[in-house]
Amino acid sequence: MSPSHQLPKNYDIEEVETRWQSTWRDEENYFDPVSSKPQFIIDTPPPYPTGNFHIGNALNWCYIDFIARYKRMRGYNVMFPQGWDCHGLPTEVKVEETHGITKNDVPREKFREMCRDLTLTNIEKMRATMRRLGFSTDWSHEYITMLPDYYRKTQASFLQMLKAGDIYQSEHPVNFCTRCETAIAFAEVNYAPRTTKLNYFDFDGVEIATTRPELLAACVAVAVHPDDERYRGMKGKRLTVPIFGHDVPIIEDVAVDPEFGSGAVMICTFGDKTDVYWWKQHSLDLRKAIDRQGVMTATAAPYEGMTSEACRKAILADMEESGILKRQEELEQRVGTCWRCKTPIEILSERQWFVRVHRDDIMDAARRVSWTPEHMFTRMENWAESMEWDWCVSRQRIFATPIPVWFCTACGEMVIPAEEDLPIDPTVDKPKAPCPKCGGSEFTGEKDVLDTWMDSSISALHVTGWDGTGKPPYFPAQLRPQGHDIIRTWAFYTILRAKALVGSHPWDEILVNGMVLGEDGFKMSKSRNNIIAPEEIVGQYGADALRQWGAGGAATGSDIMFSWNDVVAASRFQTKLWNIFRFVMGHLEKGADPEAPVTELTDRWLFVRLSETVAEVTAAMEGYQFDRALRAIREFAWNTLADDYIEIAKGRLYTDDSSRDSACSALRTTMDVLCRLLAPIIPHFAEECYHNLAGRSVHAEAWPDFSYTDDEARRHGDLLVKTIAELRRYKHDKGMALNAPLGHVMIYAPEPVDDAGDAGRALNADAHWSTGTPRLEEVVSGVDFNMAVIGPTLRKQARGFMQAVEALPPELLKNPPATVTVDGEEIPVPPASFTPKVAYRVAGEEVDVLTLGDVVVTIGHQP
RNA sequence: GGGCUCGUGGUCUAGCUGGUUAUGACGUCGCCUUGACAUGGCGGAGGUCCUGAGUUCGAAUCUCAGCGAGCCCA
């Protein structure tokens, strides 16, 4: 017999999920600008449109979607926008590759157009994946940073900060990638280990150790530690630089490490960050030996025109030949590299644009944000404390937001556009008025463009309705979800910009998610061949299974290993739920009074458990602990509902008894609540069930407000479940089938229990409850201590007390004395500090006896 | 070198403010085709809770040190 006449036996994941995805309407997820509900705006991460929505994105978006759906059910006016952070080098590189050109082969605007075309194609691919994962995105709040509507705001934000003095241009050493031919920010520098040679050579009589001999031409001083006896009295002397012949001073500085190399270091402009520090501290000269392409300049003649690599070899060869190279040592070092292309960065002094970093302001704002997990705040703090230079925001690239300024050709005055004229491209557009200083009409547009983080760091302003000035109408956003890998960039810069432009923190809360690792425990990468694409998972097990993996795979915030096991377990859970649901629907279809009250013990017990589950899941969702939420739901559905409740109440459902209606009501309510609890995590499955149950969409329903207390039902129900479990074990141990008939069963409990016959039907036995005492011989076999009472009450005497109690004669264990003797001292026996363990012996009758706590069960041998 | 996180049966994992059968999943072994489900049910085996010291009547849980892993930064 089919349990339900309406529902198919198998849950067809692909069919159900795609059916609902084509049924749901985008409008259902739109933020309502005139709603009276409290707002919940999520400042979602705008991914880089690579064309692949990878599994790390998927995890992040699962979290966001759980929250968005949950908050909607809790009555919030939710905004779940979708941005695309388009600008940047990878797209330029891809375009160059695909078209077989370099950026300078075509006009700038043509190149940008190619980049835009590629980006739009990629966005389309990623949108498709996102839809298949069932995210409740508000597509009416999509933003694309490369389009005029958005980069107009980026330019407006630039001008506002420029006018406020928070942006300035200056010649200053910057990190420079010679392959990308652009300046980059510290946040874009990664450090990679590498083995290099430390070269010792004779520098006009002083031994110097350096890893960068090619920078000899850029040497501007030699530094030693002031306490270093070897160089006592050398300060102020001048040395002649080998090969190049210019003079440099000897200086003293405590930052020199006397233990490293020879204790004397040559300062070049610039070998590393420390050189910049010394250069500033001691007002040294500037000698540029390497240019933007990484090629030696005229300063480095006769090595001019060589790459720095070739120059290094040539200089070392020349040093060796002239006998000044003394020896070389292997050295492990960590070298700064460009995060996009892995090329070692150079530090070049360049005219660039900078954003002022007001560290204390930023940290004040960061402290007003609630961080989950809390320790992620420390990362922000550490990063802010280590910032030494301002944020370099200019880039010498093409596909990016143009810096909207011109310079007067005649007098050099900087001219900026009016806000209403934005967006502009200063290399194409012209100022509308002559130069205010000299009246000149010839201008040069700024060719530099902005760091892409200048685009994405105003996302919080954009989604809260910013139009380029003033305070956004919905500011601040409620939540920023993001990965911990971009705390030093996106989170840091967003706080910086919100503080600078609006004067306050951008969001109330930030939820930081972990990284997804491959099944082997390592970061997913092509070289390890451990990449799993979301499409692969969805194709086999569906979006809901992937979402369950995201919810349950790890505690929110910690890194999560991908595991096919978890996905399979997730899909099995859905199968189990589907069978539960079919079973329930089958019984509801057979007819049941929907208004019938829930009266029977087992049914009321189920409600108690359901009520506890709702409380637990709600608390977990409030704290973004999706793993706890899912675990509580699974535990309830699989163990409490399926294994315990249904197995016990099943027999009653097949009767015509009036108590059947009570069970049907309990099941109807339970399925209703369960669907709502599941809705944020597995929206397709929950929708399919709920529609069959209630004929409406579960996603338009409120979060369940189910609260039920019934102490008696809880006590008696627990007793019933425990007793039946024990009798199942009894049958199992006897080698009986679980549905095999059992003889006369008497359950002696301390309180009268009315189970409506459930125990008898579940056990296929003639079962009766009694408060009497079985006529059995009772034997005290030991004692159970209640440490939660004994520990705090007796402290150091606890051990002695327990020994004293164990020594008591059996009859005193059943009727405890007022005091016991511990170390010769009479101490009072705390109430409820122990209970005797009681065993029962058969007294004449041929019965088996089971004891569980204070319940005794006797089982007759034959029916 | 500094900071952060973590170290629990074969594998992955829960265990937040300390309390005596340490959770679950996968795997494994045995029994059961019971009127929702064999993608199932019931039961079992399997753990020095990384190591050492300390605090405590009591430590997987708190403190310190060590070892190891990952991430971030110098």
mmCIF file of C-alpha atoms in Angstrom, chain A residues 712-830:
data_model
loop_
_atom_site.group_PDB
_atom_site.id
_atom_site.type_symbol
_atom_site.label_atom_id
_atom_site.label_comp_id
_atom_site.label_asym_id
_atom_site.label_seq_id
_atom_site.Cartn_x
_atom_site.Cartn_y
_atom_site.Cartn_z
ATOM 1 C CA GLU A 712 4.254 15.483 32.609
ATOM 2 C CA ALA A 713 4.310 14.634 28.908
ATOM 3 C CA ARG A 714 8.046 15.181 28.869
ATOM 4 C CA ARG A 715 8.662 12.914 31.866
ATOM 5 C CA HIS A 716 6.262 10.179 30.870
ATOM 6 C CA GLY A 717 7.182 10.366 27.208
ATOM 7 C CA ASP A 718 10.877 10.022 27.984
ATOM 8 C CA LEU A 719 9.993 7.044 30.147
ATOM 9 C CA LEU A 720 7.966 5.486 27.356
ATOM 10 C CA VAL A 721 10.676 5.997 24.746
ATOM 11 C CA LYS A 722 13.347 4.649 27.061
ATOM 12 C CA THR A 723 11.267 1.635 28.007
ATOM 13 C CA ILE A 724 10.479 0.744 24.419
ATOM 14 C CA ALA A 725 14.120 1.132 23.435
ATOM 15 C CA GLU A 726 15.104 -1.199 26.254
ATOM 16 C CA LEU A 727 12.540 -3.768 25.187
ATOM 17 C CA ARG A 728 13.732 -3.560 21.605
ATOM 18 C CA ARG A 729 17.214 -4.293 22.844
ATOM 19 C CA TYR A 730 15.755 -7.193 24.855
ATOM 20 C CA LYS A 731 14.144 -8.597 21.720
ATOM 21 C CA HIS A 732 17.355 -8.081 19.780
ATOM 22 C CA ASP A 733 19.374 -9.883 22.435
ATOM 23 C CA LYS A 734 16.889 -12.755 22.382
ATOM 24 C CA GLY A 735 17.256 -13.000 18.636
ATOM 25 C CA MET A 736 13.645 -11.972 18.096
ATOM 26 C CA ALA A 737 12.368 -9.832 15.225
ATOM 27 C CA LEU A 738 11.354 -6.420 16.487
ATOM 28 C CA ASN A 739 7.753 -7.005 15.513
ATOM 29 C CA ALA A 740 7.638 -10.489 17.016
ATOM 30 C CA PRO A 741 4.915 -10.891 19.614
ATOM 31 C CA LEU A 742 5.980 -10.508 23.191
ATOM 32 C CA GLY A 743 4.261 -11.929 26.247
ATOM 33 C CA HIS A 744 2.615 -10.177 29.139
ATOM 34 C CA VAL A 745 4.632 -7.061 29.919
ATOM 35 C CA MET A 746 4.237 -5.097 33.140
ATOM 36 C CA ILE A 747 5.900 -1.706 33.392
ATOM 37 C CA TYR A 748 6.234 -0.559 36.986
ATOM 38 C CA ALA A 749 6.791 3.203 37.056
ATOM 39 C CA PRO A 750 6.829 5.659 39.962
ATOM 40 C CA GLU A 751 3.884 7.596 38.484
ATOM 41 C CA PRO A 752 0.738 6.471 36.708
ATOM 42 C CA VAL A 753 1.287 6.621 32.944
ATOM 43 C CA ASP A 754 -1.420 6.590 30.290
ATOM 44 C CA ASP A 755 0.140 5.889 26.913
ATOM 45 C CA ALA A 756 -3.128 5.212 25.055
ATOM 46 C CA GLY A 757 -1.905 1.709 24.348
ATOM 47 C CA ASP A 758 1.120 2.882 22.351
ATOM 48 C CA ALA A 759 3.627 0.713 24.160
ATOM 49 C CA GLY A 760 1.620 -2.453 23.604
ATOM 50 C CA ARG A 761 1.134 -1.806 19.891
ATOM 51 C CA ALA A 762 4.754 -0.739 19.363
ATOM 52 C CA LEU A 763 6.059 -3.865 21.078
ATOM 53 C CA ASN A 764 3.362 -6.211 19.817
ATOM 54 C CA ALA A 765 2.795 -7.189 23.417
ATOM 55 C CA ASP A 766 0.123 -7.255 26.075
ATOM 56 C CA ALA A 767 1.628 -4.315 27.936
ATOM 57 C CA HIS A 768 0.344 -2.632 31.067
ATOM 58 C CA TRP A 769 1.572 0.193 33.227
ATOM 59 C CA SER A 770 1.441 0.013 36.992
ATOM 60 C CA THR A 771 2.573 2.040 39.959
ATOM 61 C CA GLY A 772 2.686 -1.049 42.137
ATOM 62 C CA THR A 773 5.790 -2.880 43.163
ATOM 63 C CA PRO A 774 6.573 -6.129 41.458
ATOM 64 C CA ARG A 775 6.781 -8.987 43.901
ATOM 65 C CA LEU A 776 10.465 -9.374 43.325
ATOM 66 C CA GLU A 777 13.473 -9.655 45.483
ATOM 67 C CA GLU A 778 15.290 -6.350 45.439
ATOM 68 C CA VAL A 779 19.029 -6.292 45.778
ATOM 69 C CA VAL A 780 21.072 -3.154 46.110
ATOM 70 C CA SER A 781 24.081 -3.638 43.840
ATOM 71 C CA GLY A 782 25.823 -0.329 44.101
ATOM 72 C CA VAL A 783 25.342 3.385 44.166
ATOM 73 C CA ASP A 784 25.165 6.234 41.638
ATOM 74 C CA PHE A 785 26.623 9.532 42.774
ATOM 75 C CA ASN A 786 25.363 12.886 41.629
ATOM 76 C CA MET A 787 28.562 14.840 41.226
ATOM 77 C CA ALA A 788 26.736 18.028 40.334
ATOM 78 C CA VAL A 789 25.453 18.036 43.931
ATOM 79 C CA ILE A 790 28.359 16.456 45.772
ATOM 80 C CA GLY A 791 31.181 18.448 44.173
ATOM 81 C CA PRO A 792 30.023 21.995 44.860
ATOM 82 C CA THR A 793 28.573 21.113 48.302
ATOM 83 C CA LEU A 794 31.382 19.096 49.840
ATOM 84 C CA ARG A 795 34.405 20.255 47.836
ATOM 85 C CA LYS A 796 37.474 18.576 49.311
ATOM 86 C CA GLN A 797 35.421 16.127 51.340
ATOM 87 C CA ALA A 798 33.773 14.755 48.202
ATOM 88 C CA ARG A 799 36.065 11.793 47.799
ATOM 89 C CA GLY A 800 35.877 10.824 51.478
ATOM 90 C CA PHE A 801 32.118 11.193 51.398
ATOM 91 C CA MET A 802 31.761 8.873 48.420
ATOM 92 C CA GLN A 803 33.965 6.278 50.079
ATOM 93 C CA ALA A 804 31.854 6.513 53.246
ATOM 94 C CA VAL A 805 28.632 6.090 51.293
ATOM 95 C CA GLU A 806 29.963 3.130 49.371
ATOM 96 C CA ALA A 807 30.754 1.507 52.714
ATOM 97 C CA LEU A 808 27.182 1.873 53.963
ATOM 98 C CA PRO A 809 25.059 -1.279 54.274
ATOM 99 C CA PRO A 810 22.496 -1.731 51.438
ATOM 100 C CA GLU A 811 19.455 -0.817 53.499
ATOM 101 C CA LEU A 812 20.981 2.550 54.370
ATOM 102 C CA LEU A 813 21.574 3.270 50.703
ATOM 103 C CA LYS A 814 17.837 2.997 50.146
ATOM 104 C CA ASN A 815 17.021 5.064 53.210
ATOM 105 C CA PRO A 816 19.987 7.410 53.578
ATOM 106 C CA PRO A 817 21.084 8.428 57.082
ATOM 107 C CA ALA A 818 21.193 12.116 57.985
ATOM 108 C CA THR A 819 24.948 12.076 58.387
ATOM 109 C CA VAL A 820 27.949 9.949 57.513
ATOM 110 C CA THR A 821 31.363 9.817 59.093
ATOM 111 C CA VAL A 822 34.238 11.198 57.042
ATOM 112 C CA ASP A 823 37.702 11.190 58.616
ATOM 113 C CA GLY A 824 36.138 10.882 62.047
ATOM 114 C CA GLU A 825 33.833 13.821 61.388
ATOM 115 C CA GLU A 826 30.036 13.622 61.131
ATOM 116 C CA ILE A 827 28.944 15.426 57.988
ATOM 117 C CA PRO A 828 25.364 15.879 56.747
ATOM 118 C CA VAL A 829 24.281 13.929 53.669
ATOM 119 C CA PRO A 830 23.213 16.449 50.999
#
